[in-house]
Short mmCIF file of C-alpha atoms in Angstrom, two decimals:
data_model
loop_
_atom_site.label_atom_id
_atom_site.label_comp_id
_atom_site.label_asym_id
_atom_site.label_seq_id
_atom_site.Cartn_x
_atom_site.Cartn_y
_atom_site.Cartn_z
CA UNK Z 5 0.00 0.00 0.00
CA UNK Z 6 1.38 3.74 -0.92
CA UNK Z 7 -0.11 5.43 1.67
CA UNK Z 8 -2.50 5.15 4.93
CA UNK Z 9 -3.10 8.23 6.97
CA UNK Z 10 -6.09 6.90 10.21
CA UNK Z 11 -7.34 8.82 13.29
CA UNK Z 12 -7.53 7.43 16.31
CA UNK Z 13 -10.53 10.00 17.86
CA UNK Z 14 -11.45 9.69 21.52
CA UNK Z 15 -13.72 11.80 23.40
CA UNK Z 16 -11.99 13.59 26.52
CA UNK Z 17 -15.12 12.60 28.43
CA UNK Z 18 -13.67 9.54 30.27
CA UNK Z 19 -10.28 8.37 30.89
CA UNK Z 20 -8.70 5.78 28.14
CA UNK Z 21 -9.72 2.49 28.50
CA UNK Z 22 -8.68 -0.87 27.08
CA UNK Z 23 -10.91 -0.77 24.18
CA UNK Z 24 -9.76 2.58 23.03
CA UNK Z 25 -6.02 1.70 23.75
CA UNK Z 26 -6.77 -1.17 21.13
CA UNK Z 27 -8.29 0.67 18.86
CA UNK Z 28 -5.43 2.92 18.78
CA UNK Z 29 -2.64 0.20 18.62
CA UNK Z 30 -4.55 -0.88 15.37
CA UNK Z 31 -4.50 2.22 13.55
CA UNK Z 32 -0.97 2.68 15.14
CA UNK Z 33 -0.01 -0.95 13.47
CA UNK Z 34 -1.66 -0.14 10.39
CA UNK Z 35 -0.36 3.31 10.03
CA UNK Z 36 2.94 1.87 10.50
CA UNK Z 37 3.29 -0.99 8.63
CA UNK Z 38 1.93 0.75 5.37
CA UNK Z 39 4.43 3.39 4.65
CA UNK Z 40 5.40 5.46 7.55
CA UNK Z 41 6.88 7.31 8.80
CA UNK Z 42 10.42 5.48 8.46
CA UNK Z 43 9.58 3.59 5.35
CA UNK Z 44 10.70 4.81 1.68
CA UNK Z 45 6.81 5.87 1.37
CA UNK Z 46 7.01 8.50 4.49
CA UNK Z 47 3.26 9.38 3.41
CA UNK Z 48 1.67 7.48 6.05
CA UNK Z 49 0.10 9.30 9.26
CA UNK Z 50 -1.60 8.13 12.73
CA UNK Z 51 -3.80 10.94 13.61
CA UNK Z 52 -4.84 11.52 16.79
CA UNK Z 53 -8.15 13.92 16.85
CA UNK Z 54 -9.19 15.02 20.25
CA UNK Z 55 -12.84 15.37 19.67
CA UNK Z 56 -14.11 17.87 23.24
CA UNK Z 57 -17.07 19.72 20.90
CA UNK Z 58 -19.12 18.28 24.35
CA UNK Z 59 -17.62 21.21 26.46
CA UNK Z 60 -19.59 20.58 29.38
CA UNK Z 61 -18.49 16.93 30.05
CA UNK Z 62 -14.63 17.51 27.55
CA UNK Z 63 -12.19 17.59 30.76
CA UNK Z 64 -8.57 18.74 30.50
CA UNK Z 65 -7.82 15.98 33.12
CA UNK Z 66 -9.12 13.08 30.65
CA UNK Z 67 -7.79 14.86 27.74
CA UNK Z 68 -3.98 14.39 29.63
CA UNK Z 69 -5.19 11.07 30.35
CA UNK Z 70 -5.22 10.06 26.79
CA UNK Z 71 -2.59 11.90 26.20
CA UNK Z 72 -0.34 10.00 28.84
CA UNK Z 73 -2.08 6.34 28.09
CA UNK Z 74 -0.73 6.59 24.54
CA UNK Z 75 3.24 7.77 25.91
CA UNK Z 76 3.11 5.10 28.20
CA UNK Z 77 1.89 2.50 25.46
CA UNK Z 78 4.58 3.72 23.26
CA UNK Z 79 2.16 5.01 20.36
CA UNK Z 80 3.59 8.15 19.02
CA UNK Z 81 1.14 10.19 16.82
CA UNK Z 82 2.30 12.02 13.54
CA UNK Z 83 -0.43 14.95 14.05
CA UNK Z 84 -2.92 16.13 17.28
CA UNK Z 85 -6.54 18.17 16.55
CA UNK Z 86 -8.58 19.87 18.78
CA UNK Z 87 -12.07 19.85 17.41
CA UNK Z 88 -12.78 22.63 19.64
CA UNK Z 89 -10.69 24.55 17.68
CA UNK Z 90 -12.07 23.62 14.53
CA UNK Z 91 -15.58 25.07 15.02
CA UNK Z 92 -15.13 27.86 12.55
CA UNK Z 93 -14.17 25.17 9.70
CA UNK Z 94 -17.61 23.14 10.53
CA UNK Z 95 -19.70 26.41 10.09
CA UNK Z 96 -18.26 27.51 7.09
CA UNK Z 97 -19.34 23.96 5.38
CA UNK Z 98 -22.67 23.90 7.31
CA UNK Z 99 -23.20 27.37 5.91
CA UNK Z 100 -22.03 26.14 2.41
CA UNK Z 101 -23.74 23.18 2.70
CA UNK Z 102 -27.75 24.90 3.33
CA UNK Z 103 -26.46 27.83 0.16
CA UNK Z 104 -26.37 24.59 -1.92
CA UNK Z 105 -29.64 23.15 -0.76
CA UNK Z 106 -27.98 19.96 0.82
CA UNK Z 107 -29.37 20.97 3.97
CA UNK Z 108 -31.73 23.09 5.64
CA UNK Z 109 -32.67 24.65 8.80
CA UNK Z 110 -35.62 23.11 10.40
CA UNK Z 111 -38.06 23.88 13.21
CA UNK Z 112 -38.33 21.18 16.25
CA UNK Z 113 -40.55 21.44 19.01
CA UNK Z 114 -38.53 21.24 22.56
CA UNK Z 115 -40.84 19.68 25.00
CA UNK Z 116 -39.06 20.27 28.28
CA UNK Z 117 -39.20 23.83 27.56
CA UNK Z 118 -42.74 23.90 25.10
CA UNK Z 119 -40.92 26.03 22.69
CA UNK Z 120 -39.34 25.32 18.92
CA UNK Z 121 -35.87 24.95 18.70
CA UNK Z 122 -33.63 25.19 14.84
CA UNK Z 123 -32.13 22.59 14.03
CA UNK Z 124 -29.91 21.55 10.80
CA UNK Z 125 -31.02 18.87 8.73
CA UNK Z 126 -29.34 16.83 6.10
CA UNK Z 127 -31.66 16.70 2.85
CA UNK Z 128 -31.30 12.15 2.40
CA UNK Z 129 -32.42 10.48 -0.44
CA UNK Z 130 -33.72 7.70 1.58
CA UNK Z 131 -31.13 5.31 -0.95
CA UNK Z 132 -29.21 2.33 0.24
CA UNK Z 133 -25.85 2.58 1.18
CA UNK Z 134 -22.90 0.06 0.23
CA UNK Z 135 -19.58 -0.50 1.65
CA UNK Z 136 -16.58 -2.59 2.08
CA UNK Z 137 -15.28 -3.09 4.97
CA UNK Z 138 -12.05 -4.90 5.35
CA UNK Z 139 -13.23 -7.08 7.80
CA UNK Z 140 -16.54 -7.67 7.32
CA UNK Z 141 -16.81 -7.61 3.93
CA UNK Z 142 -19.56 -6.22 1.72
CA UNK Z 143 -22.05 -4.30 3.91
CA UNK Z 144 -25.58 -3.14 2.70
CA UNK Z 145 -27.82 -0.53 4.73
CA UNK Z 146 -30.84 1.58 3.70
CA UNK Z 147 -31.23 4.91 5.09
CA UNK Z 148 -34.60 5.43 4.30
CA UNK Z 149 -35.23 4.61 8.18
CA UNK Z 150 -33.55 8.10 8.89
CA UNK Z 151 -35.42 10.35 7.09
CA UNK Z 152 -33.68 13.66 6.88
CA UNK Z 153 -31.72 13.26 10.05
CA UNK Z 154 -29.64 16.06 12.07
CA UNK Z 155 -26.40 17.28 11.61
CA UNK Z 156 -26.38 20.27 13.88
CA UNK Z 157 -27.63 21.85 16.26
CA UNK Z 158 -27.26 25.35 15.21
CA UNK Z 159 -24.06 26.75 13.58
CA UNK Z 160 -22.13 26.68 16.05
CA UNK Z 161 -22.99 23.15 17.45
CA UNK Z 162 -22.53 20.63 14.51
CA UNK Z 163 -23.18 17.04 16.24
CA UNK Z 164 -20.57 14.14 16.10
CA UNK Z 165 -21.46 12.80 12.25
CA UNK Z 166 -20.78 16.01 10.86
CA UNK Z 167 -17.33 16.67 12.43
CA UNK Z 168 -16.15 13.43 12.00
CA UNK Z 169 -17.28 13.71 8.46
CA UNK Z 170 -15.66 17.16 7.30
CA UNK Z 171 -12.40 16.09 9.32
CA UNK Z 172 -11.65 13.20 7.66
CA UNK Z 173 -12.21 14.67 4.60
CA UNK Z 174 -9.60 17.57 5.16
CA UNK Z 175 -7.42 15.29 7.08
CA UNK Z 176 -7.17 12.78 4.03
CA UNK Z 177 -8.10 9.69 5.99
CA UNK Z 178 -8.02 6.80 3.99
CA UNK Z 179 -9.05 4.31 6.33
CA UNK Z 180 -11.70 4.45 9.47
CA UNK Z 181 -10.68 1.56 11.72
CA UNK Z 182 -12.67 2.09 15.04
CA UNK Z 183 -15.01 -0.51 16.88
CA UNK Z 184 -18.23 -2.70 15.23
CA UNK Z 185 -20.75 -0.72 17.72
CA UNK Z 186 -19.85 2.73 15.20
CA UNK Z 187 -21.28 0.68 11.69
CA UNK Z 188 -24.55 1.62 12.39
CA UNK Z 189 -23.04 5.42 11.97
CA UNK Z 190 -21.59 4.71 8.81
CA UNK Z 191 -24.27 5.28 6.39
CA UNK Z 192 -25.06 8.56 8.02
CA UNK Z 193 -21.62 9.64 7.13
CA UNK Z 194 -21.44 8.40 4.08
CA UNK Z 195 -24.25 10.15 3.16
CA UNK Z 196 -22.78 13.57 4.72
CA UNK Z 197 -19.77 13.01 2.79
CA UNK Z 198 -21.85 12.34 -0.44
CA UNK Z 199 -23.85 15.40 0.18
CA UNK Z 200 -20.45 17.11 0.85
CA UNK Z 201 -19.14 16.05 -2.90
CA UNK Z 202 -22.57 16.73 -4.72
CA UNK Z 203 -22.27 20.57 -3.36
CA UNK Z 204 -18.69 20.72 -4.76
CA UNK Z 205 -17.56 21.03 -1.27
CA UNK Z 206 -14.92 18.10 -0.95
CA UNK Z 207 -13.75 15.39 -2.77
CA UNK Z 208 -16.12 12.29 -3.33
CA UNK Z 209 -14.73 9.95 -0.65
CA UNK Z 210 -12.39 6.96 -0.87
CA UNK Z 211 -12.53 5.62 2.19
CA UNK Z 212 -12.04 2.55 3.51
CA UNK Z 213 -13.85 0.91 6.73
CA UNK Z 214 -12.61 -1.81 8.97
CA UNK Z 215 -14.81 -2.14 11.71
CA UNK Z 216 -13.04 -4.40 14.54
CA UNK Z 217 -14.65 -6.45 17.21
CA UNK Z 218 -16.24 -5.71 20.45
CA UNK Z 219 -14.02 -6.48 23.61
CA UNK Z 220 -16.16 -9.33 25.74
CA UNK Z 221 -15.89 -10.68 29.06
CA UNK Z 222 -14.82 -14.24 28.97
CA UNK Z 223 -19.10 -15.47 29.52
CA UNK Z 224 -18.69 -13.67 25.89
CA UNK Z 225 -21.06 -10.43 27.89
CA UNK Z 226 -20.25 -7.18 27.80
CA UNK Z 227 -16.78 -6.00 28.83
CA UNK Z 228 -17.33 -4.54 32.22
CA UNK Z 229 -14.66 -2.99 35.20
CA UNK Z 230 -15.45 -6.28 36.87
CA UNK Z 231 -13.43 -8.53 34.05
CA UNK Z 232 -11.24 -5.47 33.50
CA UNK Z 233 -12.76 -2.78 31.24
CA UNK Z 234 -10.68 -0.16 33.86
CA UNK Z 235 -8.56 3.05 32.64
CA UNK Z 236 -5.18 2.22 31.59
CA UNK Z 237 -4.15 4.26 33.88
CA UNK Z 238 -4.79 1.50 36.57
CA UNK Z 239 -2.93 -1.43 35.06
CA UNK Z 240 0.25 1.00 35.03
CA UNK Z 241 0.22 1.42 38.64
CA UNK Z 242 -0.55 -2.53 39.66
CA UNK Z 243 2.57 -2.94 37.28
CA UNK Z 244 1.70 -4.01 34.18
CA UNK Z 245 4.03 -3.51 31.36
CA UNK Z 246 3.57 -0.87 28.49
CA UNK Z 247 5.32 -3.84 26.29
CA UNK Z 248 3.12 -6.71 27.49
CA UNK Z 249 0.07 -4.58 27.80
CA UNK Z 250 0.46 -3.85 23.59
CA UNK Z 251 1.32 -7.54 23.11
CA UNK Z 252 -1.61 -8.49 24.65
CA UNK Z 253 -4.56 -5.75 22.93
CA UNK Z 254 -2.83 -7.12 19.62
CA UNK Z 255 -4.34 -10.47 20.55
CA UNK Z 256 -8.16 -9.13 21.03
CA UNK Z 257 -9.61 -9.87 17.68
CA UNK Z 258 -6.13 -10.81 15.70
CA UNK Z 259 -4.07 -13.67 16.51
CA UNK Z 260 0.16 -14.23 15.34
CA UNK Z 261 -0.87 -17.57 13.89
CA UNK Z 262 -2.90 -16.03 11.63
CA UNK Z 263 -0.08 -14.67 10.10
CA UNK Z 264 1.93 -18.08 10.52
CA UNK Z 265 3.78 -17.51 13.56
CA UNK Z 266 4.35 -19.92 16.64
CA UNK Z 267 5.53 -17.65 19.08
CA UNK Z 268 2.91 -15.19 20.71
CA UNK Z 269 5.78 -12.63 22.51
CA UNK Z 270 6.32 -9.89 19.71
CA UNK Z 271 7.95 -6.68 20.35
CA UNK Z 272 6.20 -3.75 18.81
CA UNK Z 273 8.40 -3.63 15.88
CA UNK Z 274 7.82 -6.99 15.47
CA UNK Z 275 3.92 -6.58 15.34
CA UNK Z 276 4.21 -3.47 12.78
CA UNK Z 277 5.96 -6.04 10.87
CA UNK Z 278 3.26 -9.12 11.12
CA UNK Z 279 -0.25 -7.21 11.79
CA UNK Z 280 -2.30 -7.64 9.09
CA UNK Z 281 -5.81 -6.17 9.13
CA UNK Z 282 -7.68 -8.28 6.93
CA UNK Z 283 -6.77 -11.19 9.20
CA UNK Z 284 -8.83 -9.19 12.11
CA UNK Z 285 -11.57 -11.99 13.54
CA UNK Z 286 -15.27 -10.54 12.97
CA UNK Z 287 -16.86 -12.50 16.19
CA UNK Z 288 -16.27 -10.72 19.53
CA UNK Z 289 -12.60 -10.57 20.83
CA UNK Z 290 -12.48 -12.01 24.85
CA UNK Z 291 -10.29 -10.40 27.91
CA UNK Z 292 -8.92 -12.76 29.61
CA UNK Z 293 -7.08 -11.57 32.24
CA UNK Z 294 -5.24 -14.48 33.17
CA UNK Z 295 -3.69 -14.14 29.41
CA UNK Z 296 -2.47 -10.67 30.23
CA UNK Z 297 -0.59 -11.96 33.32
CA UNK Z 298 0.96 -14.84 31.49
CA UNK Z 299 2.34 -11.65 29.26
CA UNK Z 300 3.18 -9.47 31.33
CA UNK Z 301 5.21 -12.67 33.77
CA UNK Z 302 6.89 -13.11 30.23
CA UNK Z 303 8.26 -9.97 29.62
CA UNK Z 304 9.29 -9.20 33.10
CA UNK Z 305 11.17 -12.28 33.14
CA UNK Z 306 12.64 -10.61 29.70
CA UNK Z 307 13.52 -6.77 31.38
CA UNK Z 308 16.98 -6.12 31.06
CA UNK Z 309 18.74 -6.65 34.92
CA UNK Z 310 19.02 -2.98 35.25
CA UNK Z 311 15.93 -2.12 34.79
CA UNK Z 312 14.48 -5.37 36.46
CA UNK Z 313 16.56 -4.15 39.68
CA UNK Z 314 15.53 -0.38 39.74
CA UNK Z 315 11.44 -1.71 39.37
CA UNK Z 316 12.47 -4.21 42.34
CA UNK Z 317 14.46 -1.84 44.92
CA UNK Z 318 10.88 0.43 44.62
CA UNK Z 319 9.24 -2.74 46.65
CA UNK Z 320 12.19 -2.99 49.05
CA UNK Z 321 13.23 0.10 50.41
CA UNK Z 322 16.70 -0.12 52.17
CA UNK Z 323 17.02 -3.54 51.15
CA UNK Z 324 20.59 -5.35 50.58
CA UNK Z 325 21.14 -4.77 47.02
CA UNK Z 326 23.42 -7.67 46.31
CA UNK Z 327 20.71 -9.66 48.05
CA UNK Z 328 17.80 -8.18 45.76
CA UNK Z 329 20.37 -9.25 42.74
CA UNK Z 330 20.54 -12.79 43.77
CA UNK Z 331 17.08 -13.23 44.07
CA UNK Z 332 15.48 -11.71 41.13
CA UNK Z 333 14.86 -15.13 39.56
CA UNK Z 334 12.85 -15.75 42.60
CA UNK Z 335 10.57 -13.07 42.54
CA UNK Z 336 9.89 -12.92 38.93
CA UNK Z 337 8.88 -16.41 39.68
CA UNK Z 338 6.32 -15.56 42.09
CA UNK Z 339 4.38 -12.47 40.34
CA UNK Z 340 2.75 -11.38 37.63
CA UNK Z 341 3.32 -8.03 38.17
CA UNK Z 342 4.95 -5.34 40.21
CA UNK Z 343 1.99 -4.37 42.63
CA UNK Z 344 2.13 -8.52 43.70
CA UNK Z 345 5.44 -7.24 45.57
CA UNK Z 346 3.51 -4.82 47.63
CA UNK Z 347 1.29 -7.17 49.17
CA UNK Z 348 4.34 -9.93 49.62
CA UNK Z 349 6.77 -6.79 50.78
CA UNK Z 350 3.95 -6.06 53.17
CA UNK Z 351 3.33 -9.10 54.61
CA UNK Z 352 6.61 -10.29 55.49
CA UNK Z 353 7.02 -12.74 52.40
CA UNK Z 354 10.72 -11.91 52.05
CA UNK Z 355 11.91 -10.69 54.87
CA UNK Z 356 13.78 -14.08 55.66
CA UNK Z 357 16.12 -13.08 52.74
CA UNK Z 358 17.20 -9.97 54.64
CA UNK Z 359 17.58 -10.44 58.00
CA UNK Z 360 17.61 -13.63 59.96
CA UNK Z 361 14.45 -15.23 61.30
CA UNK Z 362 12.87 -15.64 64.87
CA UNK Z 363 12.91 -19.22 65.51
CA UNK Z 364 10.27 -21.43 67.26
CA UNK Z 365 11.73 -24.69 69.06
CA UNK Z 366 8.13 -26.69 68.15
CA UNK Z 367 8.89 -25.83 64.38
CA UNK Z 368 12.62 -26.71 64.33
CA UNK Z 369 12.01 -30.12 65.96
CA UNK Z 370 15.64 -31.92 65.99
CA UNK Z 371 18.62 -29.59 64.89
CA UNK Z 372 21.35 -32.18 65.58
CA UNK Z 373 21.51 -32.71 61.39
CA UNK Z 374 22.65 -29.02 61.02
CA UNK Z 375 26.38 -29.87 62.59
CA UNK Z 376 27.09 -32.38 59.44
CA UNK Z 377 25.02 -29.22 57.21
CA UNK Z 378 27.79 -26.90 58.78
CA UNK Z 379 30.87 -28.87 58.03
CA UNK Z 380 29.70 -29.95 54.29
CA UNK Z 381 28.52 -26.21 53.29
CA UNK Z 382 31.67 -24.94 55.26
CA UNK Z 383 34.06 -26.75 52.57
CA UNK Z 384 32.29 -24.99 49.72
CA UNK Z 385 34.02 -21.66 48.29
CA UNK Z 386 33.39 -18.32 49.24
CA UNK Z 387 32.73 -17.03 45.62
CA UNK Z 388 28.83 -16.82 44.46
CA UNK Z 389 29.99 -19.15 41.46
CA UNK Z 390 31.44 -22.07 43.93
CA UNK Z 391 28.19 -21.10 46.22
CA UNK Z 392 25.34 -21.84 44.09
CA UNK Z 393 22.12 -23.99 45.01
CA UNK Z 394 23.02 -26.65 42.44
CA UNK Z 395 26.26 -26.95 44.19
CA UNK Z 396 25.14 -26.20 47.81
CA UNK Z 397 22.55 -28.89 47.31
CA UNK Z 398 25.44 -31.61 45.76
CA UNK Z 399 27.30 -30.79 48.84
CA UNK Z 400 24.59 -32.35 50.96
CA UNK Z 401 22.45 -34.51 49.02
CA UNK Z 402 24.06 -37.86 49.62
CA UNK Z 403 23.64 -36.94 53.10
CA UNK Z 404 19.96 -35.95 53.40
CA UNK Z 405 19.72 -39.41 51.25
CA UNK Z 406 21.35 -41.47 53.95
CA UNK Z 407 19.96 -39.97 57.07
CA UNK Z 408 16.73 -39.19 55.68
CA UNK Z 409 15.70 -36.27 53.24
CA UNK Z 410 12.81 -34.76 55.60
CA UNK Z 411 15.13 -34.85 58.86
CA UNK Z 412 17.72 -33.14 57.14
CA UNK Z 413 16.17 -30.98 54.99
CA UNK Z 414 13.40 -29.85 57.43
CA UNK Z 415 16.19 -28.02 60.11
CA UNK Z 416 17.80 -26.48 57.72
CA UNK Z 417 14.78 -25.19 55.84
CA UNK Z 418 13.03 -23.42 59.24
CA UNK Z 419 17.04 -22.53 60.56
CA UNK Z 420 17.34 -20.53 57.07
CA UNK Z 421 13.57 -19.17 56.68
CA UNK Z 422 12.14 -20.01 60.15
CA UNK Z 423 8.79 -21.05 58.20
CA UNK Z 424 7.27 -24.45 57.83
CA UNK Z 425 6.92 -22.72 53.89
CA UNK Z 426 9.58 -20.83 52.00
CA UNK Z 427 11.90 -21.43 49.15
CA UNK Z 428 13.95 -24.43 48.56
CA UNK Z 429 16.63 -24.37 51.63
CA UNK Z 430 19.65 -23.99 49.17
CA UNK Z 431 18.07 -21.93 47.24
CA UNK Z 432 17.84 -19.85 50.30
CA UNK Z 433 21.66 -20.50 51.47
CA UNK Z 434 22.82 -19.12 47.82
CA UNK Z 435 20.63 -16.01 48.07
CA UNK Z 436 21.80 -15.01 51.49
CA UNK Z 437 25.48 -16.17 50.85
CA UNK Z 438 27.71 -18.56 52.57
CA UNK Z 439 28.51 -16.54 55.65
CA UNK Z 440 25.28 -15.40 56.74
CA UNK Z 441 24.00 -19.19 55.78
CA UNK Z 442 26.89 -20.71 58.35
CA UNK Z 443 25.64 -17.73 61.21
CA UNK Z 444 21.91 -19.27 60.86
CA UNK Z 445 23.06 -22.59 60.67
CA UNK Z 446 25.12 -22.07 63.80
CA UNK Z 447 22.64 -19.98 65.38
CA UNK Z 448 19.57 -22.98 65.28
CA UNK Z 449 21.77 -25.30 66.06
CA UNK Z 450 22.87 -23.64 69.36
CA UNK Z 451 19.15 -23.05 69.76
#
């Protein structure tokens, strides 16, 4: 394709929520993949259109909302439109538009207020409307339901159809990809856009639809906060991933095997690359939230150390840091996301790794095991590569075998943790390091 310029347009009434962040990540993808803005083409735009013409619920905090959602997610927009700003644009083709005789200003009674009110009307034809739409395929509608339906208020107050309508237009969208709940919209706009090009007012329209599918809970109902229609806002601070996060809404209504691949973890570049519209499923698309923490697990386990580290020291203030190194395997074992460490940090899950337990003589039973524990782990090397659970637990396996796994293993296990449940005991000796491991040792025994 030589060119694709789409508009991701979100109303500032609300913060951004799931369903718009994947509507936006498809346009993104799409506006991406087909020529821009680093391919040879560089024609190719992602739009994003603010549209606050509702100025009493339009809110500059949802507006920064959006705003921030899409930084965070990584989508970077080519162009930004206020259509509050654009208000003398829509009167001067309103105006145009009732000169030509495509509309007309009409009389409607008000009830709450037993007066008549002007409105705008469009003059339709009450024909049926065809379009393609990439997903859906061939799509047939006849207007004559609508009549000669509103699109403005006055002048000064054009209504959603309209806007949307004469943007596009001067924007040069080529393609409308937005959710299946707005095709019951799109014959009104075609026929504004029609009306538009009969009057000599605009270009007859080449656009192209793709109409993606609704967001379900998993019983296949509507998408509520209960299975996790939330603002995005909220799975950035329970410490969710930007990178999983995208992964994941790329997976509501498209799928990577679809385009051949085995693998499901694909960087962003990776889904420019693969995305293809066309292969977008028509039936409803299901959050599963259990999915979205098998992601996000994944590509925690794949942060870079350094950046693993900083995310971890947040959870564990004043904590060792070459402790917190050693046992970063652990923890990304044990959560799904960063918030899981607040509860755990909270609760004492970890503490045993820091600083050495209380212990409780009815929990360690019979310590006389931990002298022979002493002597084997004491002939083991100081370095963290000599002093590793593999090798801690070779020291004393044949041991534990001889004498009895469970009344070896069990001292050592509550002298290192002082729980009846923690981690592996030499998992727990590597982590704290050979010294402190001997001191605890020494410690229960003497207990």
């Amino acid at each position: 394709m030589e060119k694709a310029v789409v508009r991701f347009a979100p109303s500032p009434t609300g913060n951004l929520h799931i369903g718009g962040a994947r509507t936006a990540l498809f346009n993104y993808l799409f506006a991406r993949k087909n020529g821009g803005p680093s391919s040879e083409l560089g024609a190719s735009k992602f739009i994003l259109r603010i549209e606050d013409t509702d100025k009493e619920r339009s809110k500059p905090e949802y507006e920064q909302n959006i705003l921030d959602g899409l930084k965070w997610l990584g989508l970077e927009y080519d162009e930004i439109y206020y259509q509050s700003k654009r208000t003398a644009i829509y009167r001067e083709y309103l105006e145009k538009l009732i000169e030509n005789g495509g509309a007309y200003v009409s009389k409607e009674e008000v009830k709450e207020a037993g007066q008549r009110a002007e409105v705008i009307r469009l003059k339709n034809q009450g024909k049926k409307i065809t379009f393609q739409d990439l997903i859906r395929g061939e799509v047939e509608m006849d207007t004559a339901d609508l009549g000669d339906f509103v699109i403005a208020k006055d002048l000064e107050t054009p209504i959603f159809h309209f806007t949307n309508v004469v943007d596009d237009l001067l924007m040069g969208i080529t393609h409308i990809i937005r959710g299946e709940d707005h095709i019951s919209n799109t014959p009104r706009q075609i026929l504004i856009g029609e009306a538009l090009a009969a009057n000599g007012l605009a270009p007859v329209s080449e656009l192209a639809y793709a109409h993606i599918p609704l967001i379900l809970a998993p019983d296949r109902s509507k998408l509520s906060k209960r299975h996790g229609a939330v603002a995005l806002t909220e799975y950035k601070e329970d410490g969710y991933l930007p990178a999983a996060l995208i992964n994941f809404l790329a997976t509501l209504g498209w799928s990577p095997q679809a385009a051949g691949l085995e693998q499901e973890i694909l960087s962003l570049e990776e889904l420019i690359k693969y995305f293809q519209l066309e292969q977008v499923q028509k039936s409803g698309a299901i959050f599963n939230l259990e999915k979205l923490d098998w992601f996000n697990r994944e590509y925690i386990k794949r942060l870079p150390e350094v950046e693993l580290l900083a995310e971890i020291k947040k959870h564990f203030p004043n904590r060792d840091e070459k402790v917190l190194r050693r046992l970063l395997p652990e923890i990304t074992s044990r959560i799904k996301n960063f918030a899981d460490l607040n509860e755990q940090s909270g609760s004492g899950e970890w503490d045993y790794f820091f600083e050495a337990p209380e212990l409780a003589k009815e929990l360690l039973r019979d310590p006389a095991p931990l002298s022979q524990i002493i002597k084997l782990i004491s002939d083991l090397g100081e370095s963290e590569v000599d002093f590793t659970a593999e090798k801690i637990k070779t020291a004393i396996w044949d041991y534990a075998t001889s004498e009895g796994r469970g009344k070896v293993l069990w001292p050592m296990r509550v002298a290192l943790s002082g729980r009846a449940q923690s981690a592996d005991p030499f998992t727990i000796a590597a982590i704290i390091g050979k010294e402190e491991t001997i001191k605890r040792l020494t410690h229960a025994l003497n207990f």
